[in-house]
Coordinates of C-alpha atoms in Angstrom, one line a residue:
Chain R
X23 CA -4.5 5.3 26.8
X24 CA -1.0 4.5 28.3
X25 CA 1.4 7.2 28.7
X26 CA -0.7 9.3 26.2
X27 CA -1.3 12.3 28.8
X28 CA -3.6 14.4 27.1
X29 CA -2.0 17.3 28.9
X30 CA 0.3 16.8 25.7
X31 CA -2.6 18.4 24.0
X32 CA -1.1 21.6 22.9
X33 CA -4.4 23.0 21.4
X34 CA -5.0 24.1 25.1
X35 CA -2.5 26.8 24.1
X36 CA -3.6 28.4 21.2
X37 CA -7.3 28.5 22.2
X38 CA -7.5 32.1 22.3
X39 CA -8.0 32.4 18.6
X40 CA -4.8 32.9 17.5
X41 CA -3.7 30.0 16.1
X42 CA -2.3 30.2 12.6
X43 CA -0.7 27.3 10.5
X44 CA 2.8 29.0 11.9
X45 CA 2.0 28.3 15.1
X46 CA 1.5 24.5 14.3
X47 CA 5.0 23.9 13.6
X48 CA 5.9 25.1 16.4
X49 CA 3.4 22.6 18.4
X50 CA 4.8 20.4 15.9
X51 CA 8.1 21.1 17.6
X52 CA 6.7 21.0 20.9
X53 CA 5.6 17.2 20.5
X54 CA 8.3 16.1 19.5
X55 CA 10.5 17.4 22.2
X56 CA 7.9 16.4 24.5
X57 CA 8.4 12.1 23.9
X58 CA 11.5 12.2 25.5
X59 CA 9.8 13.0 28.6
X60 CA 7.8 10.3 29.3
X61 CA 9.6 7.5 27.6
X62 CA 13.1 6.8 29.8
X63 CA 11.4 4.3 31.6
X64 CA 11.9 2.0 28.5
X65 CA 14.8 -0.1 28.0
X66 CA 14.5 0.6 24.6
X67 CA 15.2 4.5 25.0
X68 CA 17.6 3.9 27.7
X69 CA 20.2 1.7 25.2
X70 CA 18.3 3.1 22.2
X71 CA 17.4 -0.4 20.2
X72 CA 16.7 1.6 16.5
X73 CA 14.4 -0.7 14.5
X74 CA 15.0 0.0 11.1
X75 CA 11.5 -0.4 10.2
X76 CA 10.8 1.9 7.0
X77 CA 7.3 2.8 7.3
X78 CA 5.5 3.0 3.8
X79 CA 2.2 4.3 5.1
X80 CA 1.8 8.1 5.6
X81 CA -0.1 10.0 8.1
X82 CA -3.5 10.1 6.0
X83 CA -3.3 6.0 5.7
X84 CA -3.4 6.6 10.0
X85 CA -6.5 8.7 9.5
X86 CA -7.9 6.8 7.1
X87 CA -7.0 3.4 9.8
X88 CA -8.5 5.2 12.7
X89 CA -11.7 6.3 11.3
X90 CA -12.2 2.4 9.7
X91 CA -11.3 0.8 12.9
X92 CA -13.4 3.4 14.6
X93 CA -16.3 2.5 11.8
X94 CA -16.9 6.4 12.6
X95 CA -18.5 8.0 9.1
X96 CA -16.0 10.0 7.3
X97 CA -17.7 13.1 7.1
X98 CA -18.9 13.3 10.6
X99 CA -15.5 12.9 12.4
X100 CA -14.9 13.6 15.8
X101 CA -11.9 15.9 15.6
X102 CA -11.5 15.4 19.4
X103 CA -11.6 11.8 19.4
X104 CA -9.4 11.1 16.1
X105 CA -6.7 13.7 17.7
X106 CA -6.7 11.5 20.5
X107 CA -6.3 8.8 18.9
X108 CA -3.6 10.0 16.7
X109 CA -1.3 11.4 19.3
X110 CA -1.6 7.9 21.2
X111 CA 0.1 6.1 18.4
X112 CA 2.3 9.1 17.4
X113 CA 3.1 8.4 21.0
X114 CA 3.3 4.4 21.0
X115 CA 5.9 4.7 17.9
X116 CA 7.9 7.0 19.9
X117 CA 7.9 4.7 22.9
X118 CA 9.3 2.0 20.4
X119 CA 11.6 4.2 18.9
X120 CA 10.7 4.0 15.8
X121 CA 11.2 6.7 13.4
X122 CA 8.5 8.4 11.7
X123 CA 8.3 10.9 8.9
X124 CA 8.1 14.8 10.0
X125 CA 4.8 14.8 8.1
X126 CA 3.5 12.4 11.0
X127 CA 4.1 15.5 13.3
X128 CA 3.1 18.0 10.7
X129 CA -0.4 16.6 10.9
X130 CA -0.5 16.3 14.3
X131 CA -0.3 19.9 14.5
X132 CA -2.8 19.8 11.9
X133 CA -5.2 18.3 13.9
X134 CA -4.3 20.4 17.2
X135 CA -5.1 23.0 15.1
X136 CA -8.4 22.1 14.0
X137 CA -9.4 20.7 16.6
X138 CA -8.8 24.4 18.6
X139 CA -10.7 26.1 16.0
X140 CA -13.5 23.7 16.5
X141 CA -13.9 24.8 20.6
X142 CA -14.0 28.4 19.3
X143 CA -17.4 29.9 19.5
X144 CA -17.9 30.5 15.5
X145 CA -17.9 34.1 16.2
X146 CA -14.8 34.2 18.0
X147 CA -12.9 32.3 15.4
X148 CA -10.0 34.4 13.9
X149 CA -11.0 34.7 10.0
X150 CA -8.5 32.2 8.6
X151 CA -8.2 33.0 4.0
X152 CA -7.0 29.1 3.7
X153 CA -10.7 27.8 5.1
X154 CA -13.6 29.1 2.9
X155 CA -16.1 26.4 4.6
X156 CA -17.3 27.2 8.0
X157 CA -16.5 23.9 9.1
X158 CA -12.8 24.0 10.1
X159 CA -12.1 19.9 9.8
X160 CA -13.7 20.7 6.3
X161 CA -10.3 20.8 4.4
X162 CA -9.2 17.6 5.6
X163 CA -12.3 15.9 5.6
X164 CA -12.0 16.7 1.3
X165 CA -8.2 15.4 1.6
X166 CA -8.9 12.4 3.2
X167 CA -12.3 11.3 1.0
X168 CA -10.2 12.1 -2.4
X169 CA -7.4 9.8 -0.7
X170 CA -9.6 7.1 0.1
X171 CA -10.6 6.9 -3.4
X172 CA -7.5 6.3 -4.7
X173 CA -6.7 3.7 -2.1
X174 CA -9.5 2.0 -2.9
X175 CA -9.1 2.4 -7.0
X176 CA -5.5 0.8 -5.3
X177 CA -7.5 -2.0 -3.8
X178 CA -9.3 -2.7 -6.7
X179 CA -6.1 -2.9 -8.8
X180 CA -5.2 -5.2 -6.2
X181 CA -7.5 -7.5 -6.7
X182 CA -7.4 -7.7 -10.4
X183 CA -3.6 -8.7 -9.7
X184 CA -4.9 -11.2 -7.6
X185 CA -7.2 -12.7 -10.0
X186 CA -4.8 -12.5 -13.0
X187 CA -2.4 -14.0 -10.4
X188 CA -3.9 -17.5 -10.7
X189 CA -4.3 -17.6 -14.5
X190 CA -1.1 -19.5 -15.8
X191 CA 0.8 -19.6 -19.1
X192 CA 3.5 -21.7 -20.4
X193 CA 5.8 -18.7 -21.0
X194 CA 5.4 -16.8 -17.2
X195 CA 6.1 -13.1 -16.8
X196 CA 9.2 -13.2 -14.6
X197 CA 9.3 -15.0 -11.3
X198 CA 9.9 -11.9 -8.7
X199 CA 10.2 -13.1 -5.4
X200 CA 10.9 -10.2 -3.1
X201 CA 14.1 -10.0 -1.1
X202 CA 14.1 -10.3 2.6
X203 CA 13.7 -6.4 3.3
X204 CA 11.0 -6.1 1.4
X205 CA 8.7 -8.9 2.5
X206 CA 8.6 -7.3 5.7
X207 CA 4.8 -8.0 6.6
X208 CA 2.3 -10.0 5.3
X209 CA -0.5 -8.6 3.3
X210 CA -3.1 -8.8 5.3
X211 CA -2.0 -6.5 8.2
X212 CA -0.2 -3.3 8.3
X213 CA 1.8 -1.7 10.8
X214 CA -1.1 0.3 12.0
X215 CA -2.6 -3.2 13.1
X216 CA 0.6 -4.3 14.9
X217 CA 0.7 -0.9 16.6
X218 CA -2.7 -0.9 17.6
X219 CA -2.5 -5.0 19.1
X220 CA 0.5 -3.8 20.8
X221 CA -1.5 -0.7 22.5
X222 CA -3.9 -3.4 23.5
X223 CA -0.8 -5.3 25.5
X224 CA 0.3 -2.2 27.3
X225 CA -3.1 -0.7 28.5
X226 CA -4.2 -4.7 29.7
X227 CA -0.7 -4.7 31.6
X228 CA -1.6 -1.1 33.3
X229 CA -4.9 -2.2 34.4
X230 CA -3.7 -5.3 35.3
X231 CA -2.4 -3.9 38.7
X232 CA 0.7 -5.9 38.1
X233 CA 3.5 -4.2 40.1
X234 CA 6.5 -3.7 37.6
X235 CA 9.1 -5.8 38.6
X236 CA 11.8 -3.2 38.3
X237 CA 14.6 -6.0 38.1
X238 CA 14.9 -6.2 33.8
X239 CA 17.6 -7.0 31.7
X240 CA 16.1 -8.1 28.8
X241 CA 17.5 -7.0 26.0
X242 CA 15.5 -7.1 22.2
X243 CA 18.6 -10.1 21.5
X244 CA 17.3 -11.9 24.4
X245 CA 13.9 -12.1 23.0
X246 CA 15.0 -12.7 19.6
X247 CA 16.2 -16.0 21.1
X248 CA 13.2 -16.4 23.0
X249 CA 10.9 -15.8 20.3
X250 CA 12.9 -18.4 17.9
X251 CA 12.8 -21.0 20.5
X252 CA 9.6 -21.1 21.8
X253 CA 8.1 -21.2 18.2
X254 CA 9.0 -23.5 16.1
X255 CA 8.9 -23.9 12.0
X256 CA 6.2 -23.9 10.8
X257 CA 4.1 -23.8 14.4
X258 CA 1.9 -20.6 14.7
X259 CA 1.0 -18.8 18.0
X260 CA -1.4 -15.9 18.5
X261 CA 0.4 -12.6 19.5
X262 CA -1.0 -12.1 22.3
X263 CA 0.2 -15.5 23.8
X264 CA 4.3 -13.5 23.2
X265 CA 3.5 -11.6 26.3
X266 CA 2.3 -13.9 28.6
X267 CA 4.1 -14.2 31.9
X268 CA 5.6 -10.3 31.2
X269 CA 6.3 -8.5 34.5
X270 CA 7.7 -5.0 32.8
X271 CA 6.2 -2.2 30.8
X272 CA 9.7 -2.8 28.9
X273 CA 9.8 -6.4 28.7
X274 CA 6.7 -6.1 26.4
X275 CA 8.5 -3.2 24.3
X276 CA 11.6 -5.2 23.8
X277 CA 9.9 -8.6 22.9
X278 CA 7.6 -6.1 20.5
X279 CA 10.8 -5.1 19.0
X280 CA 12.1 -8.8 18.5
X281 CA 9.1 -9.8 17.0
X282 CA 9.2 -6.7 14.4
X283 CA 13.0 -7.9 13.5
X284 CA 12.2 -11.1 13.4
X285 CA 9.3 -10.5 10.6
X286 CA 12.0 -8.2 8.9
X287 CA 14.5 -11.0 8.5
X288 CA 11.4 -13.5 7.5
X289 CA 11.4 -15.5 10.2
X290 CA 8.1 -14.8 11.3
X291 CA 4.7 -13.9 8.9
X292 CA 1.9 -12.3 10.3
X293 CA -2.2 -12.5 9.5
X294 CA -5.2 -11.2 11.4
X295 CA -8.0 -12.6 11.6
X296 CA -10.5 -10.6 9.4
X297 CA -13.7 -10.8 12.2
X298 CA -12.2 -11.4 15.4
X299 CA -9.1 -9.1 15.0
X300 CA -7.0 -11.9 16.2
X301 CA -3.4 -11.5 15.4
X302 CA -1.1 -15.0 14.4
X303 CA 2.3 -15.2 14.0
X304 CA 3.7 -18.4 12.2
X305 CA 7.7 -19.2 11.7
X306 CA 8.8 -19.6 8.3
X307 CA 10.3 -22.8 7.3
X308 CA 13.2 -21.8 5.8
X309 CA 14.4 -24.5 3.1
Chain K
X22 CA -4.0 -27.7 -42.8
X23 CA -6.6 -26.1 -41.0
X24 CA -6.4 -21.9 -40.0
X25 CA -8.0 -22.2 -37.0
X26 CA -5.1 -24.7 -36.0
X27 CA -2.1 -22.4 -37.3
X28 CA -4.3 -19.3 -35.6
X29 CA -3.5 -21.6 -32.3
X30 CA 0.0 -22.5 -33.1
X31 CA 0.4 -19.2 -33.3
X32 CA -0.7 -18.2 -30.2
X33 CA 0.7 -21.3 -28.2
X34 CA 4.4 -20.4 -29.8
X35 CA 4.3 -16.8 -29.1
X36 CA 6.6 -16.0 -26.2
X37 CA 4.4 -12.7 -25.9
X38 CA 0.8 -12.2 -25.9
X39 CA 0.1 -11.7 -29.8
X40 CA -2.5 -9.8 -31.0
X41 CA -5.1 -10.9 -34.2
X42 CA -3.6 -8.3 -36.6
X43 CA 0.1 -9.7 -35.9
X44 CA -1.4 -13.2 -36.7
X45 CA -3.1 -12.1 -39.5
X46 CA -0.1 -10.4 -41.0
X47 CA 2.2 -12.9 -40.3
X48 CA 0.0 -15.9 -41.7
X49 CA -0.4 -13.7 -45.3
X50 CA 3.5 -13.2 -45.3
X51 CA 3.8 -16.8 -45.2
X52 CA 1.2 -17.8 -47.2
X53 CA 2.3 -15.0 -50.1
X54 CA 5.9 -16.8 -49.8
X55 CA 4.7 -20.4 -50.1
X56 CA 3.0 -19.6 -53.2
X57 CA 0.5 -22.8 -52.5
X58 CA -3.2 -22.5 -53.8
X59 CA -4.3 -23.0 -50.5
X60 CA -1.7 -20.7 -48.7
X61 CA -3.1 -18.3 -51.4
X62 CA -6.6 -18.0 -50.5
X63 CA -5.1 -17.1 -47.2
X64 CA -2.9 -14.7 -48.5
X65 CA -4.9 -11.8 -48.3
X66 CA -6.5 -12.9 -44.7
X67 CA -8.2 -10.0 -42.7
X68 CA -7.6 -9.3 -39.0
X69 CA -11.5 -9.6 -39.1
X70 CA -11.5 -13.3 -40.4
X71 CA -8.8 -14.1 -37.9
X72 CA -10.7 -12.5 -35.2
X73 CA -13.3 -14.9 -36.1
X74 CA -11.4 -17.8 -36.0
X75 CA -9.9 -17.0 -32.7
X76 CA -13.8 -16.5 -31.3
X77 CA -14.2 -20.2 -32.3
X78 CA -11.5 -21.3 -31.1
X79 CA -11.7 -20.3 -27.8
X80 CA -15.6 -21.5 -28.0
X81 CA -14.1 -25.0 -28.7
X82 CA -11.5 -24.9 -26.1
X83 CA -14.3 -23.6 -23.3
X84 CA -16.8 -26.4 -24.2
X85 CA -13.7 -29.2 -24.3
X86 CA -13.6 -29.2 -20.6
X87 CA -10.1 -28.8 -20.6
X88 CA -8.0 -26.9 -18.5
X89 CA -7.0 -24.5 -20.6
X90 CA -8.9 -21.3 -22.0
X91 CA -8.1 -18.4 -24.3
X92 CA -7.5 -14.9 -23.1
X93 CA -7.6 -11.7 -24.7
X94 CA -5.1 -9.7 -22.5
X95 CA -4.6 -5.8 -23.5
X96 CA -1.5 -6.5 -25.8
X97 CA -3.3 -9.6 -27.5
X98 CA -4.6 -13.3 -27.1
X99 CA -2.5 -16.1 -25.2
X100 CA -3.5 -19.2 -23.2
X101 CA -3.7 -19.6 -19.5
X102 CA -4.9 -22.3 -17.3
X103 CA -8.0 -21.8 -15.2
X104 CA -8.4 -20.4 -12.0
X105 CA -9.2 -23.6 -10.2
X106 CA -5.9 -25.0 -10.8
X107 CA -3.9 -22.5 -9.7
X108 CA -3.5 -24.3 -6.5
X109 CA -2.3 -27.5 -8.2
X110 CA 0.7 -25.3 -10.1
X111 CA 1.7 -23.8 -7.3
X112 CA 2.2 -27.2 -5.4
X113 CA 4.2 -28.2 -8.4
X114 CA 6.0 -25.0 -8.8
X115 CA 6.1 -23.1 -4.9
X116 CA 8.1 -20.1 -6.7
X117 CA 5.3 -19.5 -8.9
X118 CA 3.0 -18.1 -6.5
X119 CA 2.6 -14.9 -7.4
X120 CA 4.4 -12.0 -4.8
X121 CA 1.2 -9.7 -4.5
X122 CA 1.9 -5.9 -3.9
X123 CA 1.9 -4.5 -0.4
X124 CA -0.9 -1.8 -0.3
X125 CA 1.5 1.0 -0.2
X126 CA 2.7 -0.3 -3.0
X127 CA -0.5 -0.4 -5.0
X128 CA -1.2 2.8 -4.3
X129 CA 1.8 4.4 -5.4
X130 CA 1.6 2.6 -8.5
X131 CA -2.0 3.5 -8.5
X132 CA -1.0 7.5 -8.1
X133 CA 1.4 6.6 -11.3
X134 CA -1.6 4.9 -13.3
X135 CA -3.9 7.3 -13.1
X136 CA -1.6 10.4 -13.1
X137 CA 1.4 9.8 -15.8
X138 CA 3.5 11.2 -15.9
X139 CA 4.1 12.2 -12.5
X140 CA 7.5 13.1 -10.5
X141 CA 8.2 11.5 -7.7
X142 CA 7.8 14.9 -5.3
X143 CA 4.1 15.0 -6.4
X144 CA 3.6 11.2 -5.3
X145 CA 5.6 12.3 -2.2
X146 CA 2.9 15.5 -1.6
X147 CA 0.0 13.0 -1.7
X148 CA 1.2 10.2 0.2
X149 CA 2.7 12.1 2.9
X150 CA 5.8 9.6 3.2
X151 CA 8.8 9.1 1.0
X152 CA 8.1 6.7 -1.5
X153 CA 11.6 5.4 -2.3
X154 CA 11.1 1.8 -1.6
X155 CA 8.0 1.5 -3.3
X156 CA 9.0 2.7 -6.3
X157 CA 12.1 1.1 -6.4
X158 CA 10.3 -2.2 -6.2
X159 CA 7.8 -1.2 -8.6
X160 CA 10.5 -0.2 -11.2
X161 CA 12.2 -3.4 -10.4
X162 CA 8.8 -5.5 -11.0
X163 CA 8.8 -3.5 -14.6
X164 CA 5.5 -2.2 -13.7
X165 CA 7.1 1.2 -13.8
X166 CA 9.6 3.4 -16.0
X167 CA 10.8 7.1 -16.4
X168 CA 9.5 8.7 -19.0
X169 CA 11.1 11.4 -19.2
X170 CA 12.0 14.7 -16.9
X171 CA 9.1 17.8 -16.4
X172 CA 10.6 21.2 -17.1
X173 CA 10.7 21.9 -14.0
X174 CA 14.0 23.3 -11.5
X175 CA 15.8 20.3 -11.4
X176 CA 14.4 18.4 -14.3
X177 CA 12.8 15.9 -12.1
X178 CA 12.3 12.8 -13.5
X179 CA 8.5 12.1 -14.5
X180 CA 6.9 8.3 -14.3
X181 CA 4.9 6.5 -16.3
X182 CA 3.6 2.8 -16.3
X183 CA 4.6 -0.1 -18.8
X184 CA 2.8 -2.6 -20.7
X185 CA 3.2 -5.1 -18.3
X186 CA 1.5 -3.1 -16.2
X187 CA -1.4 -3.0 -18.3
X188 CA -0.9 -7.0 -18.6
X189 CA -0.5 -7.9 -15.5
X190 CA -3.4 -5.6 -14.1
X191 CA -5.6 -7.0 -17.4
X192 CA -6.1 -2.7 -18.0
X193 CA -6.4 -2.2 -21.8
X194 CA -6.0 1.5 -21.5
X195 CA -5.8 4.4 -19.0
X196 CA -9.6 5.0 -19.1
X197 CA -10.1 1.0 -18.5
X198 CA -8.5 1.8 -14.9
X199 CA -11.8 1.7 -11.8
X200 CA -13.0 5.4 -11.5
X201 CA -11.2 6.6 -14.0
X202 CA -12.8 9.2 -15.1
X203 CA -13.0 11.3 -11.6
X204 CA -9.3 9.8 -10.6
X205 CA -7.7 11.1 -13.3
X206 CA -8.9 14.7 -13.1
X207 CA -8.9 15.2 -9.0
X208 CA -7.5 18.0 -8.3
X209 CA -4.4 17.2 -6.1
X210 CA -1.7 19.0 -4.1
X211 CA 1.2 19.0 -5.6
X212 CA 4.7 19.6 -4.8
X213 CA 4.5 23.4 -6.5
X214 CA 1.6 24.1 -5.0
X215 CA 2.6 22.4 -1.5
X216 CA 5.4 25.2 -1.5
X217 CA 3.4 28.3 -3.3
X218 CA 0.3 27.4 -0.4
X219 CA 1.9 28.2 2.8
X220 CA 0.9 31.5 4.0
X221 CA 3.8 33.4 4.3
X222 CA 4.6 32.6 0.5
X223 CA 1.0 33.8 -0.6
X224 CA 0.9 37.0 1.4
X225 CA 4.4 38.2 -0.3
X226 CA 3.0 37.1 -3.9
X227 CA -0.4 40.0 -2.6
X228 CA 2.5 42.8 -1.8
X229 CA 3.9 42.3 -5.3

């Protein structure tokens, strides 16, 4: 994918069996320094554009995303193909500047680590106390099946809420309605989603042999006011249709960016199509 | 005057859910005040008897075709309108829809449901991410309170859930939760263990 570069893979280093937990913080530290590298071709690391996005999701909702898009069964994962996947959008948040916890990183390393272990021969695998089961991605595999069922025990709760929602008295609990911060995204979609669309832009524009027209000042305020005036109240456009006519790798960051502030501040709501994946924006009417 | 028609009085008047043993309590502390021959008979009135009454009448109101049924919610009976019209409300009322929790959200509160009382770290451990908004919003919604601080360095402060978060999730109790019984007794990380587990730490606790 993209800039992904698996030459960022850092299990390539510890493969000679010794790898330890210890030395996974320091690949930790290694991926982080190594963003910077590849990113300064982005408008948005060259005059930083912070979105101050707080991201509720952790790194085993990422997994947890990964393996369901991937409809891969949970207790057969490719270690290989997951770690992949993770660094890309470890990768795709860092090319947007967002900021993600250090556990992000810590289980980066986490899977670098496994996933070194797991091109070991078994008899040349250093005897590691912490992993009883001969299958290294055993450990994680328990943490992420005991996590998934308290996601979905959340799910379910969910939709009790959802049912009890539309059953009325005369004396109503208290109207909440969230502020603007809050109601960030809609409910259907998660940043994961929005992520994985916008990986979708950027590898169509790399294949696309489009030559990048170096000559780009947009800025994420120039979108802003592109994205309010070419959408209306109340009109909804697919979010694909955002990027047409893009000739930069960082046009499509910065209008990416715009969009994300502009479902911050509640201008825009997003939903996905459940089958078809398909991603819609609509503009709030704001009364 | 009919019980069955005070019994609904009762439970239309009530700003809260009320439950068959308040009803039954207050109707014989009236009745016993009153003094009336008829008010006497109900003086002595059982939860059971008022139970009974409120099985008919909510047989009555389900076979009137009306819009309106009787629900048993987990801190007592109250009425709501039916599911179909929710639609119809909402057109009348647009702030009425109700704000549905973002999953993060749900599964934080989740963590709190089925593991109360719980510091915050030990949500923290699980999650893998801060979970300072969340919480915040779910303390703000009510759903949430501190109960208290675990004797721990620090004296974090330890969450539980609220009554309306057993109403507004329809949970009568802890062990009414889905999966229950294996959620609440998972063994999890937690944010002791998190910092007693790392290697260094375990190979110094060996040389002692």
């Amino acid at each position: 994918m993209t800039e992904t570069d698996s030459g960022t893979n850092p299990a390539t280093g510890p493969a000679d069996g010794e790898s330890t937990p210890s030395d996974a913080a320091a690949v930790a530290g290694l991926l982080f320094e190594k963003e910077g590298g590849h990113t300064t071709d982005s408008p948005a690391m060259e005059t930083p554009y912070q979105v101050d996005l707080e991201i509720f999701e952790g790194p085993l909702d990422l997994l947890l995303f990964l393996i369901k898009k991937d409809e891969v069964d949970i207790y057969d994962i490719s270690i290989e193909r997951i770690t992949e996947q993770y660094l890309a959008y470890i990768d795709t948040f860092k090319l947007l500047n967002i900021g993600l916890a250090g556990e992000f990183l810590v289980m980066a390393a986490t899977l670098c680590y496994i996933k070194s272990r797991m091109m070991l021969p078994k008899h040349v695998q250093p005897p590691d106390e912490d992993i009883d089961e001969e299958d290294p991605r055993w450990d994680l595999i328990k943490q992420l099946i005991e996590y998934k069922k308290f996601k979905d025990a959340a799910a379910s709760l969910g939709q009790r809420e959802e049912k009890l929602g539309n059953l009325y008295r005369n004396f109503p609990d208290k109207i909440e309605s969230d502020s603007a911060e809050e109601r960030r995204l809609s409910e259907d979609i998660n940043i994961f989603d929005l992520i994985r669309a916008f990986q979708n832009i950027l590898d169509r524009f790399n294949d696309g042999g489009v030559g990048e027209i170096i000559d780009d000042h947009y800025t994420v305020s120039d979108k802003i006011d592109f994205l309010l005036a070419i959408v209306q109240p109340g009109k909804r456009v697919s979010f694909n249709s955002l990027f047409d006519g893009v000739s930069s790798k960082g046009e499509l960051i910065v209008t990416f960016l715009a969009m994300l502030e502009l479902m911050k501040l509640n201008h825009f709501r997003v939903r996905q199509d459940q089958s078809l994946g398909e991603i819609e924006l609509e503009r709030n009417v704001i009364e | 005057m009919e019980l069955i028609h005070i019994v609904e009085a009762l439970i239309f008047a009530a700003p809260e859910p009320v439950s068959s043993s308040e009803i039954a309590k207050a109707i014989s502390r009236n009745a016993e005040e009153k003094g009336e021959p008829q008010a006497q008979a109900w003086g002595k009135i059982s939860q059971k008897k008022v139970e009974k009454v409120i099985d008919q009448l909510g047989e009555n109101l389900a076979h009137s075709g009306r819009p309106i049924e009787l629900m048993e919610g987990p801190s007592g009976w109250k009425f709501v309108t039916r599911a179909e019209y929710a639609e119809w409300i909402r057109a009348l009322i647009p702030e009425m829809r109700p704000e549905r929790l973002s999953p993060p959200a749900l599964e934080t509160l989740a963590l709190i449901a089925y593991r109360q009382p719980i510091t915050k770290a030990d949500i923290e451990v699980v999650r893998g991410v801060s979970v300072d908004g969340v919480l915040h919003k779910i303390m703000d919604r009510g759903l949430v309170k501190v109960g208290g601080r675990a004797e721990l360095p620090g004296r974090p402060l330890l969450y539980e859930t609220t009554e309306l978060f057993q109403e507004h999730f329809g949970v009568k109790d802890l062990d009414d939760l889905p999966n229950a019984s294996e959620l609440r007794r998972v063994e999890l990380p937690s944010a002791e263990t998190s910092k007693e587990g790392s290697p260094k730490e375990e190979d110094k606790k060996e040389e002692d």
